[in-house]
Coordinates of C-alpha atoms in Angstrom, one line a residue:
Chain A
M1 CA -29.0 235.5 -57.4
G2 CA -27.8 239.0 -56.6
M3 CA -24.2 240.3 -56.6
S4 CA -23.8 239.9 -52.8
M5 CA -24.9 236.3 -53.0
W6 CA -22.4 235.6 -55.8
L7 CA -19.7 237.2 -53.6
A8 CA -20.7 235.0 -50.7
L9 CA -20.5 231.9 -53.0
V10 CA -17.1 232.9 -54.3
S11 CA -15.9 233.6 -50.7
I12 CA -17.0 230.1 -49.5
A13 CA -15.5 228.4 -52.6
V14 CA -12.1 230.1 -52.2
G15 CA -12.2 229.8 -48.5
T16 CA -13.0 226.0 -48.6
Y17 CA -10.2 225.5 -51.2
L18 CA -7.7 227.3 -49.0
I19 CA -8.8 225.3 -45.9
R20 CA -7.9 222.2 -47.9
L21 CA -4.7 223.6 -49.5
L22 CA -2.9 225.7 -46.9
P23 CA -2.5 223.1 -44.1
Y24 CA -1.2 220.7 -46.7
I25 CA 1.5 223.2 -47.9
W26 CA 2.3 224.0 -44.3
M27 CA 2.8 220.4 -43.3
K28 CA 4.7 219.6 -46.5
R29 CA 7.2 222.4 -45.7
S30 CA 7.3 221.4 -42.1
L31 CA 8.1 217.8 -43.1
A32 CA 10.7 218.9 -45.6
K33 CA 12.4 220.8 -42.8
R34 CA 12.5 217.9 -40.4
Q35 CA 13.3 215.2 -43.0
T36 CA 10.8 212.8 -41.4
E37 CA 8.0 210.7 -42.9
D38 CA 5.7 210.7 -39.9
G39 CA 3.5 213.9 -40.0
I40 CA 1.0 212.7 -37.4
G41 CA 3.2 213.6 -34.5
S42 CA 3.5 217.2 -35.7
M43 CA -0.2 217.7 -35.8
P44 CA -1.8 219.9 -33.1
T45 CA -3.8 217.5 -30.9
W46 CA -6.9 219.6 -30.8
L47 CA -7.1 219.5 -34.6
T48 CA -7.1 215.7 -34.6
I49 CA -9.9 215.7 -32.0
L50 CA -12.0 218.5 -33.6
G51 CA -12.1 216.8 -37.0
P52 CA -14.1 213.7 -35.9
T53 CA -16.3 215.6 -33.4
M54 CA -17.3 218.0 -36.2
I55 CA -18.5 215.1 -38.4
A56 CA -20.3 213.6 -35.3
A57 CA -22.0 216.9 -34.8
M58 CA -23.1 217.1 -38.4
F59 CA -24.4 213.6 -38.1
G60 CA -26.5 214.7 -35.1
T61 CA -27.9 217.8 -36.7
S62 CA -28.8 215.9 -39.9
L63 CA -30.6 213.3 -37.9
V64 CA -33.4 215.7 -36.9
P65 CA -36.3 215.4 -39.4
T66 CA -37.7 218.4 -41.2
H67 CA -41.1 217.7 -39.6
P68 CA -40.1 215.9 -36.4
D69 CA -43.2 213.9 -35.6
I70 CA -43.2 210.3 -34.1
L71 CA -43.3 208.6 -37.6
A72 CA -40.3 210.7 -38.8
W73 CA -38.3 209.8 -35.7
L74 CA -39.2 206.1 -36.0
A75 CA -38.1 206.1 -39.7
T76 CA -34.9 207.9 -38.6
G77 CA -34.2 205.3 -35.9
V78 CA -34.8 202.4 -38.3
G79 CA -32.7 204.0 -41.0
V80 CA -29.8 204.5 -38.5
L81 CA -30.0 200.9 -37.2
V82 CA -30.1 199.4 -40.7
T83 CA -27.2 201.6 -41.8
Y84 CA -25.2 200.4 -38.7
G85 CA -26.2 196.7 -39.2
V86 CA -25.0 196.7 -42.9
W87 CA -21.9 198.7 -42.0
T88 CA -20.8 196.1 -39.3
R89 CA -21.0 193.4 -42.0
T90 CA -19.4 195.3 -45.0
H91 CA -17.3 198.1 -43.4
S92 CA -18.0 199.9 -46.7
M93 CA -19.7 203.2 -47.5
G94 CA -22.1 202.8 -50.4
L95 CA -24.1 199.8 -49.4
P96 CA -24.9 200.8 -45.8
I97 CA -26.0 204.2 -47.0
L98 CA -28.2 202.7 -49.7
C99 CA -29.8 200.2 -47.3
G100 CA -30.3 202.9 -44.7
V101 CA -32.1 205.2 -47.1
V102 CA -34.3 202.3 -48.4
A103 CA -35.2 201.3 -44.8
F104 CA -36.0 204.9 -43.9
G105 CA -38.1 205.2 -47.0
M106 CA -40.0 201.9 -46.3
V107 CA -41.0 203.0 -42.8
T108 CA -42.1 206.3 -44.2
L109 CA -44.1 204.6 -47.0
V110 CA -45.6 201.8 -44.9
F111 CA -46.8 204.0 -42.0
Chain B
M1 CA -3.4 199.8 -42.3
S2 CA -1.1 197.9 -44.6
T3 CA 1.9 199.8 -46.0
T4 CA 3.0 197.1 -48.4
T5 CA 3.5 198.6 -51.8
Q6 CA 1.2 197.1 -54.5
T7 CA 1.9 196.6 -58.2
L8 CA -1.0 197.8 -60.2
A9 CA -2.6 195.7 -62.9
V10 CA -4.1 198.7 -64.6
T11 CA -3.0 202.4 -65.0
P12 CA -3.1 204.3 -61.7
W13 CA -6.0 206.6 -62.6
K14 CA -8.1 203.6 -63.6
Q15 CA -7.4 202.0 -60.3
G16 CA -8.4 205.3 -58.6
V17 CA -11.7 205.3 -60.5
K18 CA -12.3 201.6 -59.5
D19 CA -11.5 202.3 -55.9
A20 CA -13.8 205.3 -55.8
I21 CA -16.9 203.6 -57.3
P22 CA -18.3 202.6 -53.8
L23 CA -18.3 206.2 -52.9
L24 CA -21.0 206.9 -55.6
G25 CA -23.6 205.2 -53.5
G26 CA -23.2 207.9 -50.9
Y27 CA -22.5 210.8 -53.3
I28 CA -25.3 210.5 -55.8
P29 CA -28.3 210.3 -53.5
V30 CA -27.1 213.3 -51.4
A31 CA -26.2 215.3 -54.6
I32 CA -29.7 214.7 -56.0
S33 CA -31.2 215.7 -52.7
F34 CA -29.0 218.8 -52.7
G35 CA -30.2 219.7 -56.2
L36 CA -33.8 219.4 -55.1
I37 CA -33.4 221.4 -51.9
S38 CA -31.4 224.1 -53.7
I39 CA -34.1 224.6 -56.3
Q40 CA -36.8 224.6 -53.7
S41 CA -34.8 227.3 -51.8
G42 CA -35.0 229.6 -54.8
F43 CA -31.7 229.0 -56.6
S44 CA -31.6 228.4 -60.4
V45 CA -30.3 225.2 -62.0
L46 CA -27.1 226.8 -63.1
E47 CA -26.5 228.4 -59.7
T48 CA -27.1 225.0 -58.0
I49 CA -24.6 223.3 -60.3
L50 CA -22.0 226.0 -59.8
I51 CA -22.5 225.7 -56.0
S52 CA -21.7 222.0 -56.2
A53 CA -18.8 222.4 -58.7
F54 CA -17.0 225.2 -56.8
I55 CA -17.8 224.8 -53.1
Y56 CA -17.9 220.9 -53.4
A57 CA -18.6 220.3 -49.7
G58 CA -21.9 218.6 -49.0
A59 CA -22.9 219.7 -45.5
S60 CA -21.8 223.3 -46.0
Q61 CA -23.7 223.5 -49.3
F62 CA -26.9 222.4 -47.5
L63 CA -26.3 225.0 -44.8
F64 CA -25.5 227.7 -47.5
V65 CA -28.8 227.3 -49.4
A66 CA -30.8 226.9 -46.1
M67 CA -29.4 230.0 -44.5
A68 CA -29.5 232.1 -47.7
A69 CA -33.1 231.1 -48.3
S70 CA -34.0 232.0 -44.7
G71 CA -32.6 235.5 -45.2
A72 CA -29.7 235.1 -42.8
P73 CA -26.9 237.8 -43.0
L74 CA -24.5 236.8 -45.8
W75 CA -21.4 237.3 -43.6
L76 CA -22.9 234.8 -41.1
V77 CA -23.6 232.4 -44.0
V78 CA -19.9 232.6 -45.1
I79 CA -18.6 232.2 -41.6
M80 CA -20.8 229.2 -40.7
T81 CA -20.1 227.3 -43.9
L82 CA -16.4 227.9 -43.6
L83 CA -16.6 226.8 -39.9
I84 CA -18.2 223.5 -41.0
N85 CA -15.5 223.0 -43.6
A86 CA -12.8 223.8 -41.0
R87 CA -12.5 220.1 -40.3
H88 CA -10.8 219.8 -43.6
V89 CA -7.7 221.4 -42.2
V90 CA -6.6 218.0 -40.8
Y91 CA -6.9 216.2 -44.1
G92 CA -4.0 217.7 -46.1
P93 CA -1.4 217.4 -43.3
N94 CA -2.4 213.8 -42.7
L95 CA -1.9 212.9 -46.4
S96 CA 1.2 215.1 -47.0
P97 CA 3.8 212.4 -46.0
Y98 CA 2.5 210.3 -49.0
L99 CA 2.5 213.1 -51.6
N100 CA 5.5 214.1 -53.7
Q101 CA 6.6 217.7 -54.7
D102 CA 4.5 217.7 -58.0
K103 CA 2.7 221.0 -58.3
K104 CA -0.4 219.2 -59.7
W105 CA -1.2 218.3 -56.1
L106 CA -2.1 222.0 -55.5
P107 CA -5.3 222.1 -57.7
L108 CA -6.1 218.5 -56.7
M109 CA -6.6 219.7 -53.1
H110 CA -10.1 221.0 -54.3
G111 CA -11.2 217.3 -54.4
L112 CA -10.1 216.6 -50.8
T113 CA -13.5 215.8 -49.3
D114 CA -14.2 213.6 -46.3
Q115 CA -14.7 210.5 -48.4
I116 CA -11.7 211.0 -50.6
F117 CA -9.5 211.7 -47.6
A118 CA -10.7 208.5 -45.9
L119 CA -10.0 206.5 -49.1
A120 CA -6.7 208.2 -49.9
H121 CA -5.5 207.7 -46.3
A122 CA -6.0 204.0 -46.6
R123 CA -4.8 203.5 -50.2
L124 CA -1.9 206.0 -50.9
P125 CA 0.5 204.2 -48.5
Q126 CA 0.0 201.0 -50.5
L127 CA 0.8 202.5 -53.9
P128 CA 4.2 203.2 -55.5
D129 CA 5.2 206.9 -55.2
Q130 CA 4.9 207.5 -58.9
A131 CA 1.4 206.0 -59.1
R132 CA -0.1 208.1 -56.3
I133 CA -1.0 211.3 -58.2
G134 CA -2.7 209.3 -61.0
W135 CA -4.6 207.2 -58.5
Y136 CA -5.8 210.3 -56.6
T137 CA -6.7 212.1 -59.8
G138 CA -8.9 209.2 -60.9
A139 CA -10.6 208.8 -57.6
A140 CA -11.1 212.6 -56.9
V141 CA -12.4 213.4 -60.5
L142 CA -14.9 210.6 -60.4
A143 CA -16.2 211.7 -57.0
W144 CA -16.4 215.4 -58.2
L145 CA -18.2 214.5 -61.4
S146 CA -20.7 212.3 -59.6
W147 CA -21.4 215.1 -57.2
V148 CA -21.9 217.7 -59.9
L149 CA -23.9 215.4 -62.2
G150 CA -26.0 214.2 -59.3
T151 CA -26.7 217.8 -58.4
A152 CA -27.7 218.6 -62.0
L153 CA -30.1 215.6 -62.0
G154 CA -31.7 216.7 -58.8
A155 CA -32.0 220.3 -60.0
I156 CA -33.3 219.5 -63.5
A157 CA -35.5 216.5 -62.9
G158 CA -36.2 217.1 -59.2
G159 CA -39.5 218.8 -59.8
E160 CA -40.7 216.0 -62.1
L161 CA -39.4 213.3 -59.7
T162 CA -41.1 215.0 -56.7
Q163 CA -44.4 215.3 -58.5
R164 CA -44.4 211.6 -59.6
W165 CA -42.9 210.2 -56.5
P166 CA -43.4 212.7 -53.6
L167 CA -41.7 210.4 -51.2
I168 CA -38.4 210.8 -52.9
N169 CA -38.2 214.3 -51.5
D170 CA -38.8 212.9 -48.0
V171 CA -36.6 209.8 -48.3
L172 CA -33.5 210.9 -50.2
P173 CA -32.2 213.4 -47.7
F174 CA -31.7 210.6 -45.2
A175 CA -28.6 209.8 -47.3
L176 CA -26.9 212.7 -45.5
P177 CA -27.1 211.4 -41.9
A178 CA -26.3 207.9 -43.2
L179 CA -23.2 209.3 -44.9
F180 CA -21.9 211.0 -41.8
F181 CA -22.7 207.9 -39.7
V182 CA -20.6 205.6 -41.8
L183 CA -17.8 208.2 -41.9
I184 CA -17.7 208.5 -38.1
L185 CA -18.3 204.8 -37.1
P186 CA -14.7 203.7 -37.8
R187 CA -13.5 206.3 -35.2
C188 CA -15.6 204.6 -32.5
N189 CA -13.0 201.9 -32.0
N190 CA -12.5 202.5 -28.2
R191 CA -14.5 203.7 -25.2
L192 CA -12.9 207.2 -25.2
W193 CA -13.7 208.0 -28.8
S194 CA -17.1 206.3 -28.7
L195 CA -18.2 208.5 -25.7
T196 CA -16.7 211.6 -27.4
I197 CA -18.5 210.9 -30.7
A198 CA -21.8 210.1 -28.8
M199 CA -21.5 213.4 -26.8
S200 CA -21.0 215.5 -30.0
A201 CA -23.9 213.8 -31.8
V202 CA -26.4 213.9 -28.9
T203 CA -25.6 217.5 -28.1
A204 CA -26.1 218.4 -31.8
V205 CA -29.5 216.7 -31.8
I206 CA -30.6 218.5 -28.6
L207 CA -29.4 221.9 -29.9
K208 CA -31.2 221.5 -33.2
V209 CA -34.4 220.3 -31.6
L210 CA -34.3 223.3 -29.2
G211 CA -34.1 225.6 -32.2
Y212 CA -30.4 226.5 -32.4
P213 CA -29.4 224.9 -35.8
N214 CA -26.7 227.4 -36.6
V215 CA -24.6 227.0 -33.5
A216 CA -25.4 223.3 -33.1
I217 CA -22.4 222.0 -35.1
P218 CA -19.5 224.0 -33.6
L219 CA -20.9 223.9 -30.0
A220 CA -21.6 220.1 -30.2
A221 CA -18.1 219.5 -31.6
M222 CA -16.5 221.5 -28.9
S223 CA -18.6 219.7 -26.2
G224 CA -17.2 216.4 -27.6
A225 CA -13.7 217.7 -27.5
V226 CA -14.1 218.9 -23.9
L227 CA -15.4 215.5 -22.9
F228 CA -12.4 213.9 -24.7
Y229 CA -9.9 215.9 -22.7
A230 CA -11.8 215.4 -19.4
L231 CA -11.9 211.6 -19.9
K232 CA -8.3 211.5 -20.9
N233 CA -7.2 213.6 -17.9
Q234 CA -9.3 211.5 -15.6
R235 CA -7.6 208.4 -17.1
I236 CA -4.1 209.9 -16.6
L237 CA -4.9 211.0 -13.0
G238 CA -6.5 207.6 -12.2
G239 CA -3.4 205.9 -13.4
Q240 CA -1.1 208.0 -11.2

């Protein structure tokens, strides 16, 4: 990895940390000023919308298989359905993901 | 969400570790998958582990190695990965009402991932004020360690695993969409949000299939936000 790539890595690492840190500090100071315990009302509305839509968009892009043939799409569909089915029962994170991956793998393996 | 304060039977950090254990099912497969893909993209084992330890943001790490391997301009790589992580700006402000003035919270913000945010947002209000930093430390450190060690396993044993069981390479990466799916599902608790989320996800699929992977995430997210405002305004106008 060359120097420019290291520089990119450090920039992303520092940038990501600051993205997590600075809004927290800003809100903490803002809350201290207002002497209130409800920070949600002070959040810009567009931020509260863009957060979930970014995750939904990442879900969409990650769904597209590396080699998008019919079998890969079928396995993806089955994996999503199984993940959803297990999630509706457990409302947890680990088990739905595990079952989704196993279902995706079984379709890939069987066909 | 319950705001009743609980008395802990164990030390706060142990409780944090215990609460974070279910996250490992999502973290480890994706981390192994990242380790594999990073090595295949030309990064060394040490570089791969350092990427996970310091960037510590799943989706942007995948994008980082993919764009770097494809020879994309590095300034674009930095901007795109930070744009993906931009969603994190909402996490700290949402948790800040539950965090005290302890300076240790500042370095701990490195561990504020999607999953830790979701967990902390549910659990911190239930804990006594003095137990929160210990709880968060336990949960965040376990998640970070599992991510780094999972990456190391994928990077070190990835080649061996792939040779013996080639399907692992094809199957494990599905943990990523499954992870995002379970993160976004709780948000689909009404028609407005369900349509917004569906719009973002479908737009992202279409843009990626059409060959625009780099702009798919920000454009799809914005399309969902536009639909959200359009539906909300329509509802307001319809109600007048």
